Coordinates of C-alpha atoms in Angstrom, one line a residue:
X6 CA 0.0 0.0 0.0
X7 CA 1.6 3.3 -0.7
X8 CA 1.6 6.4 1.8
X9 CA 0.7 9.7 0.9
X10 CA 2.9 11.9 1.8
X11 CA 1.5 15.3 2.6
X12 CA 4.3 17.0 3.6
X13 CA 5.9 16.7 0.3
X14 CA 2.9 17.4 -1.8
X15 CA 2.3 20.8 -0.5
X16 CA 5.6 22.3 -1.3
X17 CA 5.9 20.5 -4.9
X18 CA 2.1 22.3 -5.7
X19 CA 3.2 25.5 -4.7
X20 CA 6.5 25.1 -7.1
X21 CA 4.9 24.3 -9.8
X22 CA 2.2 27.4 -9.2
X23 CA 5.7 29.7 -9.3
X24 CA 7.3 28.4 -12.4
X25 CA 3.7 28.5 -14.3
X26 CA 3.3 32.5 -13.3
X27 CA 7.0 32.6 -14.1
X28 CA 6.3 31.5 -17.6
X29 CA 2.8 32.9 -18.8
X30 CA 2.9 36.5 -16.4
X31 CA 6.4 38.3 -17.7
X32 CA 4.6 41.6 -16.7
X33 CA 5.1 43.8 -13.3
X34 CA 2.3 42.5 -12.0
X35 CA 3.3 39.0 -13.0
X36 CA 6.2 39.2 -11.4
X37 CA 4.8 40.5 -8.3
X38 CA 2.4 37.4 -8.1
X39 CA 5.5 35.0 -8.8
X40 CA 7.4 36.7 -6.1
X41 CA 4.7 36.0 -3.5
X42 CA 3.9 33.1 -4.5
X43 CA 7.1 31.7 -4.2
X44 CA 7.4 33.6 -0.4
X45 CA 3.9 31.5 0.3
X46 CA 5.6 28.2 -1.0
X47 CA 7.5 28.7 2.0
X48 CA 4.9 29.9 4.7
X49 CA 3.8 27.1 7.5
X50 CA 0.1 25.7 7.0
X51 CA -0.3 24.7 10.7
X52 CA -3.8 24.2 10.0
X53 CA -3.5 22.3 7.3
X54 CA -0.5 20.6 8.4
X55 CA -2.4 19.5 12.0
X56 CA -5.3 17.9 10.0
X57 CA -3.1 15.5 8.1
X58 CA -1.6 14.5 11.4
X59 CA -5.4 13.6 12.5
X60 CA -5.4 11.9 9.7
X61 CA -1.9 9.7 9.9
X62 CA -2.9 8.9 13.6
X63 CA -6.4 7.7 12.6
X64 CA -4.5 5.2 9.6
X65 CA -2.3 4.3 12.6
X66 CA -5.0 3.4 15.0
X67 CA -6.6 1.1 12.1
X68 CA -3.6 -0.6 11.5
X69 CA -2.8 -1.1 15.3
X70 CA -6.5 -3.4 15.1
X71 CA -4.3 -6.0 13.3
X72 CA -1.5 -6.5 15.3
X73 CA -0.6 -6.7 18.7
X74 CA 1.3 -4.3 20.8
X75 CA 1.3 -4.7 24.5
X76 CA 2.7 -1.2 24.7
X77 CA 2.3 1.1 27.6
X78 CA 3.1 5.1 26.9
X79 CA 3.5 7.8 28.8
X80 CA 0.0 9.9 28.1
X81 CA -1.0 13.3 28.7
X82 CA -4.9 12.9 29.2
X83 CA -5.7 16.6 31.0
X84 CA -3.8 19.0 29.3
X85 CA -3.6 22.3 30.0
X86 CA -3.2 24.5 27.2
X87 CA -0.4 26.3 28.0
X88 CA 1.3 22.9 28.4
X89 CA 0.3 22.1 24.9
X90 CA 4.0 22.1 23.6
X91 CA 5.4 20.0 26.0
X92 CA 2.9 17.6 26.2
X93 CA 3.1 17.4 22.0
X94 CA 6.9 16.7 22.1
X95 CA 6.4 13.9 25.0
X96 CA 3.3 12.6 22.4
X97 CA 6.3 12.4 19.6
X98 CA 8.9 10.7 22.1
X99 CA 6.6 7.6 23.1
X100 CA 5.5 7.7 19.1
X101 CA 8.5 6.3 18.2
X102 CA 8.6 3.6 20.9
X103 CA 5.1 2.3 18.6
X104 CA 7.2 2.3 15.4
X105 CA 10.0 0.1 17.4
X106 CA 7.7 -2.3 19.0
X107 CA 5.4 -3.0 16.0
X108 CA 8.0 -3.3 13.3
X109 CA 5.2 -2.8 11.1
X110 CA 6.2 -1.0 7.6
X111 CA 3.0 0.3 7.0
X112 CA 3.2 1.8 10.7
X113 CA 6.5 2.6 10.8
X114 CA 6.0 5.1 7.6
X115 CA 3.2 6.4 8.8
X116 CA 4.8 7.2 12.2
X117 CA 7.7 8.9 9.9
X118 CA 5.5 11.0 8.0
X119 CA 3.7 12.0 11.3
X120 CA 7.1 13.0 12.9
X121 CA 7.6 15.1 9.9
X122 CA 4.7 16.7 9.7
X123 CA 4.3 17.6 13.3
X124 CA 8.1 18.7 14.0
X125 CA 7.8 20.7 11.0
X126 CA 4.1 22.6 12.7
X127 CA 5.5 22.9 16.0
X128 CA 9.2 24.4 14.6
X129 CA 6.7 27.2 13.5
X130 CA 6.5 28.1 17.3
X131 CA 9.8 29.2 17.7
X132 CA 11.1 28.4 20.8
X133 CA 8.4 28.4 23.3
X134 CA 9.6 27.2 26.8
X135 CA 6.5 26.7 29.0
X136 CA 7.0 26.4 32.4
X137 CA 5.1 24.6 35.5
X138 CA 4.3 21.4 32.7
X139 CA 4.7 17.9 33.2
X140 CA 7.7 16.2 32.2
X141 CA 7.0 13.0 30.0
X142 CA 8.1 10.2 33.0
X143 CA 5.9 12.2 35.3
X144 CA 2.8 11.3 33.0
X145 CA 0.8 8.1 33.8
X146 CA 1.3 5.2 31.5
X147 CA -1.9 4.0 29.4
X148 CA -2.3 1.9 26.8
X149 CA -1.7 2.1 23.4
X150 CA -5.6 2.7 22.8
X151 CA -5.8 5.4 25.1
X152 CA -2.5 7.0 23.9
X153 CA -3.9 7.7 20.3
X154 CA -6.8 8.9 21.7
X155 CA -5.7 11.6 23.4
X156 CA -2.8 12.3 21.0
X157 CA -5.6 13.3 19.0
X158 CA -7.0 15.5 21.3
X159 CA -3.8 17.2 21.6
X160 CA -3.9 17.6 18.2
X161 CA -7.0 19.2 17.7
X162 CA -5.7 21.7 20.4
X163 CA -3.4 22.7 18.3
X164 CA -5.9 23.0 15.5
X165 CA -7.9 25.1 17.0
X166 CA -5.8 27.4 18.8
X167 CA -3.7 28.5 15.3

């Protein structure tokens, strides 16, 4: 099964968008629309970026049905919002413990896109420090089940917050 891989398609849309102007608008005002288009090529789409992570942990949760992984992760279940950051980045951490105890292709490219796509959204918020948060051995250890669960909450924190 192939994997999409939304955080190359953006990018390679937007490029193409640029050298089209480039080629068909050789007038000021083409040039101006080239220009910003190229600037926008580069521009974070949190938003966007966010709902394809939704969407990588809900292909992960379906292929998770198929195998089993008697996993327990650290898990943020109450999270504060201003904790949002931290908690996100512990989220990531105990992500990759998933990819090395399914050894699952299909999972573990998932998990990689995830990773990407999520490093790349939360890179967009500089370098927040938040302080008075949990760190990740402090949180209680669910299961796997529970874990994507309120990864996605998290998730949809940061959805709706940007």
């Amino acid at each position: 099964m192939r994997i999409s891989k939304p955080h190359l398609r953006s990018i390679s849309i937007q490029s193409y968008l640029c050298l089209l102007l480039n080629s068909h608008f050789l007038t000021e005002a083409g040039i101006h629309v080239f220009i910003l288009g190229c600037f926008s090529a580069a521009l974070p789409k949190t938003e966007a970026i966010w709902v394809d992570v939704i969407s990588d942990l809900r292909r992960i949760q379906d292929l998770i049905q198929s195998i089993h992984i008697d996993a327990t992760l650290y898990t943020e279940s109450d999270i504060h919002p201003r904790c949002k950051v931290t908690a996100m980045k512990c989220f990531l951490l105990e992500l990759q413990v998933i990819s090395l105890e399914s050894n699952n292709t299909n999972i573990n490219d998932t998990i990689e896109n995830l990773l990407i796509l999520a490093n790349r959204s939360l890179s967009s918020n500089g370098t927040i420090t938040e302080s008075g948060c949990k760190e990740c051995e402090e949180l209680e250890e669910k299961n796997i089940k529970e874990f994507l669960q309120s990864f996605v909450h998290i998730v949809q924190m940061f959805i709706y917050t940007s």
